[in-house]
Every structure is written in structure tokens, then in C-alpha cells.
């Protein structure tokens, strides 16, 4: 699904386990409780996406745009997110992320 345009799609509960979502556009998508365990989200756009309760454990999020995303209750354990942009995102604990 490299470069897929899923912007605004309702993907709640979807199973993207180990999926290749490199450069995918998931902006504004509903990914509530989706399984993104070990997904390749490098250079993907998840801005304004609802990722509440999603499993992002072990995901590769290099240069991933997560601006203004809702991550309440999401599992980010063991994910590689060192260059992801979480500006304005609501983090798993409910706090707003202010920096990059």
C-alpha cells in the first residue's frame, strides 16, 4: 500500500499488522483501535487522524506527520519515532504535544 491515499477513510479496527504504508496519506482517517503493529509508516501523513486506542507498537515512524493526531490510549511501545512530528497531537496520556 505504498503511497496509498486513504485520507479521511473510516478504518476503525482495521488490521494493518506489518503493513507497508510508506508515504501513505492517512490524514484525517479514523484509525480508532486499528492494529498498526510493526507497520512501516515512514514518510506517511497521519495528520489529524484518530489513532485513539490504536496499536502502534513496533511501528516505524520516521519522518511521519502526526500533527494534531489523537493518540489517546494508543500503544507506542517499541516504535521507532525519533523523527516523527507530533506537533499539536494529543498523546496517549491525554496531554498535548507542544514540540516536534
PDB file of N, CA and C in Angstrom, residues 10-92:
ATOM      1  N   UNK A  10     -12.679   5.727   6.906  1.00  0.00           N
ATOM      2  CA  UNK A  10     -13.045   5.099   8.177  1.00  0.00           C
ATOM      3  C   UNK A  10     -12.396   3.720   8.213  1.00  0.00           C
ATOM      4  N   UNK A  11     -11.298   3.630   8.952  1.00  0.00           N
ATOM      5  CA  UNK A  11     -10.523   2.396   9.054  1.00  0.00           C
ATOM      6  C   UNK A  11     -10.484   1.901  10.494  1.00  0.00           C
ATOM      7  N   UNK A  12     -11.497   2.262  11.268  1.00  0.00           N
ATOM      8  CA  UNK A  12     -11.500   1.866  12.674  1.00  0.00           C
ATOM      9  C   UNK A  12     -11.494   0.345  12.778  1.00  0.00           C
ATOM     10  N   UNK A  13     -10.609  -0.152  13.622  1.00  0.00           N
ATOM     11  CA  UNK A  13     -10.490  -1.585  13.834  1.00  0.00           C
ATOM     12  C   UNK A  13      -9.765  -2.331  12.725  1.00  0.00           C
ATOM     13  N   UNK A  14      -9.244  -1.621  11.730  1.00  0.00           N
ATOM     14  CA  UNK A  14      -8.560  -2.275  10.607  1.00  0.00           C
ATOM     15  C   UNK A  14      -7.282  -2.969  11.073  1.00  0.00           C
ATOM     16  N   UNK A  15      -6.901  -4.015  10.359  1.00  0.00           N
ATOM     17  CA  UNK A  15      -5.686  -4.761  10.682  1.00  0.00           C
ATOM     18  C   UNK A  15      -4.606  -4.438   9.652  1.00  0.00           C
ATOM     19  N   UNK A  16      -3.653  -3.595  10.073  1.00  0.00           N
ATOM     20  CA  UNK A  16      -2.511  -3.239   9.238  1.00  0.00           C
ATOM     21  C   UNK A  16      -1.238  -3.815   9.845  1.00  0.00           C
ATOM     22  N   UNK A  17      -1.334  -4.973  10.461  1.00  0.00           N
ATOM     23  CA  UNK A  17      -0.178  -5.620  11.076  1.00  0.00           C
ATOM     24  C   UNK A  17       0.920  -5.798  10.028  1.00  0.00           C
ATOM     25  N   UNK A  18       2.115  -5.258  10.322  1.00  0.00           N
ATOM     26  CA  UNK A  18       3.300  -5.405   9.471  1.00  0.00           C
ATOM     27  C   UNK A  18       3.073  -4.861   8.051  1.00  0.00           C
ATOM     28  N   UNK A  19       2.118  -3.941   7.894  1.00  0.00           N
ATOM     29  CA  UNK A  19       1.780  -3.403   6.573  1.00  0.00           C
ATOM     30  C   UNK A  19       2.804  -2.381   6.099  1.00  0.00           C
ATOM     31  N   UNK A  20       2.969  -2.285   4.791  1.00  0.00           N
ATOM     32  CA  UNK A  20       3.831  -1.280   4.187  1.00  0.00           C
ATOM     33  C   UNK A  20       2.963  -0.084   3.808  1.00  0.00           C
ATOM     34  N   UNK A  21       2.999   0.951   4.648  1.00  0.00           N
ATOM     35  CA  UNK A  21       2.236   2.168   4.408  1.00  0.00           C
ATOM     36  C   UNK A  21       3.180   3.341   4.151  1.00  0.00           C
ATOM     37  N   UNK A  22       4.328   3.038   3.579  1.00  0.00           N
ATOM     38  CA  UNK A  22       5.337   4.041   3.248  1.00  0.00           C
ATOM     39  C   UNK A  22       4.715   5.124   2.368  1.00  0.00           C
ATOM     40  N   UNK A  23       4.869   6.374   2.781  1.00  0.00           N
ATOM     41  CA  UNK A  23       4.363   7.558   2.079  1.00  0.00           C
ATOM     42  C   UNK A  23       2.844   7.549   1.874  1.00  0.00           C
ATOM     43  N   UNK A  24       2.123   6.786   2.664  1.00  0.00           N
ATOM     44  CA  UNK A  24       0.660   6.755   2.546  1.00  0.00           C
ATOM     45  C   UNK A  24       0.055   8.039   3.107  1.00  0.00           C
ATOM     46  N   UNK A  25      -1.064   8.460   2.544  1.00  0.00           N
ATOM     47  CA  UNK A  25      -1.803   9.609   3.043  1.00  0.00           C
ATOM     48  C   UNK A  25      -2.994   9.090   3.838  1.00  0.00           C
ATOM     49  N   UNK A  26      -2.881   9.201   5.163  1.00  0.00           N
ATOM     50  CA  UNK A  26      -3.942   8.781   6.076  1.00  0.00           C
ATOM     51  C   UNK A  26      -4.448   9.983   6.871  1.00  0.00           C
ATOM     52  N   UNK A  27      -4.248  11.179   6.330  1.00  0.00           N
ATOM     53  CA  UNK A  27      -4.647  12.383   7.050  1.00  0.00           C
ATOM     54  C   UNK A  27      -6.155  12.379   7.285  1.00  0.00           C
ATOM     55  N   UNK A  28      -6.538  12.690   8.510  1.00  0.00           N
ATOM     56  CA  UNK A  28      -7.946  12.743   8.875  1.00  0.00           C
ATOM     57  C   UNK A  28      -8.650  11.401   8.917  1.00  0.00           C
ATOM     58  N   UNK A  29      -7.916  10.316   8.767  1.00  0.00           N
ATOM     59  CA  UNK A  29      -8.530   8.980   8.777  1.00  0.00           C
ATOM     60  C   UNK A  29      -8.929   8.570  10.193  1.00  0.00           C
ATOM     61  N   UNK A  30      -9.962   7.739  10.285  1.00  0.00           N
ATOM     62  CA  UNK A  30     -10.376   7.170  11.563  1.00  0.00           C
ATOM     63  C   UNK A  30      -9.695   5.808  11.697  1.00  0.00           C
ATOM     64  N   UNK A  31      -8.669   5.757  12.553  1.00  0.00           N
ATOM     65  CA  UNK A  31      -7.918   4.528  12.801  1.00  0.00           C
ATOM     66  C   UNK A  31      -8.089   4.092  14.252  1.00  0.00           C
ATOM     67  N   UNK A  32      -9.238   4.439  14.820  1.00  0.00           N
ATOM     68  CA  UNK A  32      -9.547   4.073  16.194  1.00  0.00           C
ATOM     69  C   UNK A  32      -9.428   2.562  16.363  1.00  0.00           C
ATOM     70  N   UNK A  33      -8.702   2.148  17.371  1.00  0.00           N
ATOM     71  CA  UNK A  33      -8.401   0.749  17.730  1.00  0.00           C
ATOM     72  C   UNK A  33      -7.850  -0.098  16.567  1.00  0.00           C
ATOM     73  N   UNK A  34      -7.222   0.556  15.596  1.00  0.00           N
ATOM     74  CA  UNK A  34      -6.613  -0.178  14.477  1.00  0.00           C
ATOM     75  C   UNK A  34      -5.329  -0.865  14.932  1.00  0.00           C
ATOM     76  N   UNK A  35      -4.995  -1.962  14.273  1.00  0.00           N
ATOM     77  CA  UNK A  35      -3.758  -2.688  14.549  1.00  0.00           C
ATOM     78  C   UNK A  35      -2.711  -2.258  13.528  1.00  0.00           C
ATOM     79  N   UNK A  36      -1.744  -1.446  13.983  1.00  0.00           N
ATOM     80  CA  UNK A  36      -0.646  -0.981  13.145  1.00  0.00           C
ATOM     81  C   UNK A  36       0.680  -1.500  13.697  1.00  0.00           C
ATOM     82  N   UNK A  37       0.619  -2.619  14.404  1.00  0.00           N
ATOM     83  CA  UNK A  37       1.816  -3.217  14.996  1.00  0.00           C
ATOM     84  C   UNK A  37       2.830  -3.503  13.888  1.00  0.00           C
ATOM     85  N   UNK A  38       4.044  -3.000  14.056  1.00  0.00           N
ATOM     86  CA  UNK A  38       5.163  -3.183  13.124  1.00  0.00           C
ATOM     87  C   UNK A  38       4.912  -2.612  11.729  1.00  0.00           C
ATOM     88  N   UNK A  39       3.950  -1.722  11.588  1.00  0.00           N
ATOM     89  CA  UNK A  39       3.671  -1.122  10.280  1.00  0.00           C
ATOM     90  C   UNK A  39       4.788  -0.165   9.875  1.00  0.00           C
ATOM     91  N   UNK A  40       5.069  -0.095   8.576  1.00  0.00           N
ATOM     92  CA  UNK A  40       6.023   0.858   8.021  1.00  0.00           C
ATOM     93  C   UNK A  40       5.249   2.125   7.688  1.00  0.00           C
ATOM     94  N   UNK A  41       5.420   3.146   8.536  1.00  0.00           N
ATOM     95  CA  UNK A  41       4.740   4.423   8.355  1.00  0.00           C
ATOM     96  C   UNK A  41       5.729   5.524   7.993  1.00  0.00           C
ATOM     97  N   UNK A  42       6.874   5.148   7.437  1.00  0.00           N
ATOM     98  CA  UNK A  42       7.909   6.107   7.070  1.00  0.00           C
ATOM     99  C   UNK A  42       7.355   7.081   6.025  1.00  0.00           C
ATOM    100  N   UNK A  43       7.539   8.378   6.291  1.00  0.00           N
ATOM    101  CA  UNK A  43       7.088   9.462   5.404  1.00  0.00           C
ATOM    102  C   UNK A  43       5.577   9.480   5.185  1.00  0.00           C
ATOM    103  N   UNK A  44       4.816   8.818   6.039  1.00  0.00           N
ATOM    104  CA  UNK A  44       3.351   8.805   5.913  1.00  0.00           C
ATOM    105  C   UNK A  44       2.750  10.055   6.553  1.00  0.00           C
ATOM    106  N   UNK A  45       1.574  10.442   6.099  1.00  0.00           N
ATOM    107  CA  UNK A  45       0.846  11.584   6.646  1.00  0.00           C
ATOM    108  C   UNK A  45      -0.353  11.076   7.433  1.00  0.00           C
ATOM    109  N   UNK A  46      -0.260  11.199   8.764  1.00  0.00           N
ATOM    110  CA  UNK A  46      -1.358  10.826   9.650  1.00  0.00           C
ATOM    111  C   UNK A  46      -1.854  12.055  10.414  1.00  0.00           C
ATOM    112  N   UNK A  47      -1.663  13.224   9.836  1.00  0.00           N
ATOM    113  CA  UNK A  47      -2.100  14.447  10.498  1.00  0.00           C
ATOM    114  C   UNK A  47      -3.614  14.421  10.683  1.00  0.00           C
ATOM    115  N   UNK A  48      -4.050  14.879  11.833  1.00  0.00           N
ATOM    116  CA  UNK A  48      -5.474  14.935  12.189  1.00  0.00           C
ATOM    117  C   UNK A  48      -6.170  13.580  12.193  1.00  0.00           C
ATOM    118  N   UNK A  49      -5.414  12.500  12.207  1.00  0.00           N
ATOM    119  CA  UNK A  49      -6.011  11.158  12.242  1.00  0.00           C
ATOM    120  C   UNK A  49      -6.437  10.803  13.664  1.00  0.00           C
ATOM    121  N   UNK A  50      -7.474   9.990  13.778  1.00  0.00           N
ATOM    122  CA  UNK A  50      -7.905   9.477  15.077  1.00  0.00           C
ATOM    123  C   UNK A  50      -7.265   8.108  15.270  1.00  0.00           C
ATOM    124  N   UNK A  51      -6.223   8.075  16.105  1.00  0.00           N
ATOM    125  CA  UNK A  51      -5.495   6.842  16.403  1.00  0.00           C
ATOM    126  C   UNK A  51      -5.753   6.407  17.841  1.00  0.00           C
ATOM    127  N   UNK A  52      -6.867   6.851  18.408  1.00  0.00           N
ATOM    128  CA  UNK A  52      -7.158   6.509  19.798  1.00  0.00           C
ATOM    129  C   UNK A  52      -7.295   4.998  19.951  1.00  0.00           C
ATOM    130  N   UNK A  53      -6.583   4.468  20.922  1.00  0.00           N
ATOM    131  CA  UNK A  53      -6.621   3.038  21.196  1.00  0.00           C
ATOM    132  C   UNK A  53      -5.912   2.173  20.172  1.00  0.00           C
ATOM    133  N   UNK A  54      -5.223   2.784  19.215  1.00  0.00           N
ATOM    134  CA  UNK A  54      -4.539   2.018  18.162  1.00  0.00           C
ATOM    135  C   UNK A  54      -3.272   1.352  18.700  1.00  0.00           C
ATOM    136  N   UNK A  55      -2.924   0.219  18.114  1.00  0.00           N
ATOM    137  CA  UNK A  55      -1.685  -0.484  18.454  1.00  0.00           C
ATOM    138  C   UNK A  55      -0.623  -0.093  17.440  1.00  0.00           C
ATOM    139  N   UNK A  56       0.282   0.798  17.866  1.00  0.00           N
ATOM    140  CA  UNK A  56       1.393   1.243  17.031  1.00  0.00           C
ATOM    141  C   UNK A  56       2.706   0.677  17.550  1.00  0.00           C
ATOM    142  N   UNK A  57       2.625  -0.355  18.366  1.00  0.00           N
ATOM    143  CA  UNK A  57       3.844  -0.925  18.946  1.00  0.00           C
ATOM    144  C   UNK A  57       4.733  -1.482  17.838  1.00  0.00           C
ATOM    145  N   UNK A  58       6.006  -1.160  17.925  1.00  0.00           N
ATOM    146  CA  UNK A  58       6.972  -1.643  16.951  1.00  0.00           C
ATOM    147  C   UNK A  58       6.871  -0.998  15.580  1.00  0.00           C
ATOM    148  N   UNK A  59       6.031   0.029  15.428  1.00  0.00           N
ATOM    149  CA  UNK A  59       5.876   0.691  14.128  1.00  0.00           C
ATOM    150  C   UNK A  59       7.103   1.538  13.797  1.00  0.00           C
ATOM    151  N   UNK A  60       7.365   1.691  12.509  1.00  0.00           N
ATOM    152  CA  UNK A  60       8.464   2.525  12.020  1.00  0.00           C
ATOM    153  C   UNK A  60       7.865   3.848  11.573  1.00  0.00           C
ATOM    154  N   UNK A  61       8.120   4.920  12.376  1.00  0.00           N
ATOM    155  CA  UNK A  61       7.512   6.214  12.118  1.00  0.00           C
ATOM    156  C   UNK A  61       8.572   7.279  11.870  1.00  0.00           C
ATOM    157  N   UNK A  62       9.451   7.047  10.914  1.00  0.00           N
ATOM    158  CA  UNK A  62      10.480   8.021  10.584  1.00  0.00           C
ATOM    159  C   UNK A  62       9.894   9.060   9.632  1.00  0.00           C
ATOM    160  N   UNK A  63      10.050  10.342  10.001  1.00  0.00           N
ATOM    161  CA  UNK A  63       9.509  11.461   9.219  1.00  0.00           C
ATOM    162  C   UNK A  63       7.996  11.357   9.028  1.00  0.00           C
ATOM    163  N   UNK A  64       7.321  10.718   9.948  1.00  0.00           N
ATOM    164  CA  UNK A  64       5.868  10.571   9.875  1.00  0.00           C
ATOM    165  C   UNK A  64       5.192  11.822  10.418  1.00  0.00           C
ATOM    166  N   UNK A  65       4.192  12.322   9.710  1.00  0.00           N
ATOM    167  CA  UNK A  65       3.451  13.504  10.128  1.00  0.00           C
ATOM    168  C   UNK A  65       2.263  13.066  10.976  1.00  0.00           C
ATOM    169  N   UNK A  66       2.355  13.358  12.282  1.00  0.00           N
ATOM    170  CA  UNK A  66       1.276  13.043  13.218  1.00  0.00           C
ATOM    171  C   UNK A  66       0.731  14.323  13.850  1.00  0.00           C
ATOM    172  N   UNK A  67       0.874  15.440  13.143  1.00  0.00           N
ATOM    173  CA  UNK A  67       0.403  16.725  13.668  1.00  0.00           C
ATOM    174  C   UNK A  67      -1.098  16.668  13.951  1.00  0.00           C
ATOM    175  N   UNK A  68      -1.459  17.126  15.146  1.00  0.00           N
ATOM    176  CA  UNK A  68      -2.864  17.212  15.572  1.00  0.00           C
ATOM    177  C   UNK A  68      -3.581  15.860  15.616  1.00  0.00           C
ATOM    178  N   UNK A  69      -2.847  14.762  15.595  1.00  0.00           N
ATOM    179  CA  UNK A  69      -3.466  13.428  15.672  1.00  0.00           C
ATOM    180  C   UNK A  69      -3.947  13.148  17.092  1.00  0.00           C
ATOM    181  N   UNK A  70      -4.964  12.309  17.210  1.00  0.00           N
ATOM    182  CA  UNK A  70      -5.470  11.874  18.510  1.00  0.00           C
ATOM    183  C   UNK A  70      -4.878  10.500  18.804  1.00  0.00           C
ATOM    184  N   UNK A  71      -3.988  10.443  19.808  1.00  0.00           N
ATOM    185  CA  UNK A  71      -3.312   9.200  20.170  1.00  0.00           C
ATOM    186  C   UNK A  71      -3.715   8.719  21.560  1.00  0.00           C
ATOM    187  N   UNK A  72      -4.831   9.210  22.086  1.00  0.00           N
ATOM    188  CA  UNK A  72      -5.250   8.830  23.434  1.00  0.00           C
ATOM    189  C   UNK A  72      -5.410   7.311  23.519  1.00  0.00           C
ATOM    190  N   UNK A  73      -4.716   6.719  24.466  1.00  0.00           N
ATOM    191  CA  UNK A  73      -4.795   5.281  24.690  1.00  0.00           C
ATOM    192  C   UNK A  73      -4.028   4.437  23.686  1.00  0.00           C
ATOM    193  N   UNK A  74      -3.313   5.072  22.759  1.00  0.00           N
ATOM    194  CA  UNK A  74      -2.546   4.316  21.756  1.00  0.00           C
ATOM    195  C   UNK A  74      -1.303   3.699  22.393  1.00  0.00           C
ATOM    196  N   UNK A  75      -0.868   2.574  21.844  1.00  0.00           N
ATOM    197  CA  UNK A  75       0.340   1.888  22.310  1.00  0.00           C
ATOM    198  C   UNK A  75       1.477   2.225  21.354  1.00  0.00           C
ATOM    199  N   UNK A  76       2.453   3.009  21.848  1.00  0.00           N
ATOM    200  CA  UNK A  76       3.609   3.405  21.044  1.00  0.00           C
ATOM    201  C   UNK A  76       4.869   2.661  21.473  1.00  0.00           C
ATOM    202  N   UNK A  77       4.725   1.644  22.289  1.00  0.00           N
ATOM    203  CA  UNK A  77       5.899   0.937  22.809  1.00  0.00           C
ATOM    204  C   UNK A  77       6.719   0.320  21.678  1.00  0.00           C
ATOM    205  N   UNK A  78       8.011   0.362  21.846  1.00  0.00           N
ATOM    206  CA  UNK A  78       8.982  -0.212  20.910  1.00  0.00           C
ATOM    207  C   UNK A  78       8.882   0.351  19.493  1.00  0.00           C
ATOM    208  N   UNK A  79       8.186   1.470  19.310  1.00  0.00           N
ATOM    209  CA  UNK A  79       8.103   2.071  17.975  1.00  0.00           C
ATOM    210  C   UNK A  79       9.299   2.991  17.751  1.00  0.00           C
ATOM    211  N   UNK A  80       9.733   3.093  16.511  1.00  0.00           N
ATOM    212  CA  UNK A  80      10.821   3.989  16.146  1.00  0.00           C
ATOM    213  C   UNK A  80      10.185   5.268  15.642  1.00  0.00           C
ATOM    214  N   UNK A  81      10.217   6.310  16.483  1.00  0.00           N
ATOM    215  CA  UNK A  81       9.527   7.556  16.172  1.00  0.00           C
ATOM    216  C   UNK A  81      10.405   8.777  16.387  1.00  0.00           C
ATOM    217  N   UNK A  82      11.728   8.590  16.324  1.00  0.00           N
ATOM    218  CA  UNK A  82      12.656   9.673  16.654  1.00  0.00           C
ATOM    219  C   UNK A  82      12.495  10.900  15.765  1.00  0.00           C
ATOM    220  N   UNK A  83      12.085  10.759  14.523  1.00  0.00           N
ATOM    221  CA  UNK A  83      11.933  11.919  13.639  1.00  0.00           C
ATOM    222  C   UNK A  83      10.471  12.181  13.268  1.00  0.00           C
ATOM    223  N   UNK A  84       9.546  11.569  13.966  1.00  0.00           N
ATOM    224  CA  UNK A  84       8.118  11.814  13.716  1.00  0.00           C
ATOM    225  C   UNK A  84       7.733  13.190  14.249  1.00  0.00           C
ATOM    226  N   UNK A  85       6.776  13.830  13.614  1.00  0.00           N
ATOM    227  CA  UNK A  85       6.304  15.149  14.027  1.00  0.00           C
ATOM    228  C   UNK A  85       4.962  15.000  14.736  1.00  0.00           C
ATOM    229  N   UNK A  86       4.999  15.188  16.061  1.00  0.00           N
ATOM    230  CA  UNK A  86       3.799  15.068  16.894  1.00  0.00           C
ATOM    231  C   UNK A  86       3.234  16.439  17.288  1.00  0.00           C
ATOM    232  N   UNK A  87       3.628  17.503  16.621  1.00  0.00           N
ATOM    233  CA  UNK A  87       3.206  18.848  16.997  1.00  0.00           C
ATOM    234  C   UNK A  87       1.681  18.936  17.100  1.00  0.00           C
ATOM    235  N   UNK A  88       1.203  19.357  18.266  1.00  0.00           N
ATOM    236  CA  UNK A  88      -0.227  19.528  18.491  1.00  0.00           C
ATOM    237  C   UNK A  88      -1.007  18.244  18.695  1.00  0.00           C
ATOM    238  N   UNK A  89      -0.332  17.109  18.640  1.00  0.00           N
ATOM    239  CA  UNK A  89      -1.019  15.819  18.817  1.00  0.00           C
ATOM    240  C   UNK A  89      -1.419  15.622  20.273  1.00  0.00           C
ATOM    241  N   UNK A  90      -2.507  14.912  20.490  1.00  0.00           N
ATOM    242  CA  UNK A  90      -2.907  14.517  21.830  1.00  0.00           C
ATOM    243  C   UNK A  90      -2.293  13.149  22.076  1.00  0.00           C
ATOM    244  N   UNK A  91      -1.389  13.097  23.052  1.00  0.00           N
ATOM    245  CA  UNK A  91      -0.596  11.906  23.313  1.00  0.00           C
ATOM    246  C   UNK A  91      -1.407  10.848  24.073  1.00  0.00           C
ATOM    247  N   UNK A  92      -0.876   9.613  24.181  1.00  0.00           N
ATOM    248  CA  UNK A  92      -1.620   8.525  24.832  1.00  0.00           C
ATOM    249  C   UNK A  92      -2.159   8.854  26.220  1.00  0.00           C
TER     250      UNK A  92
END
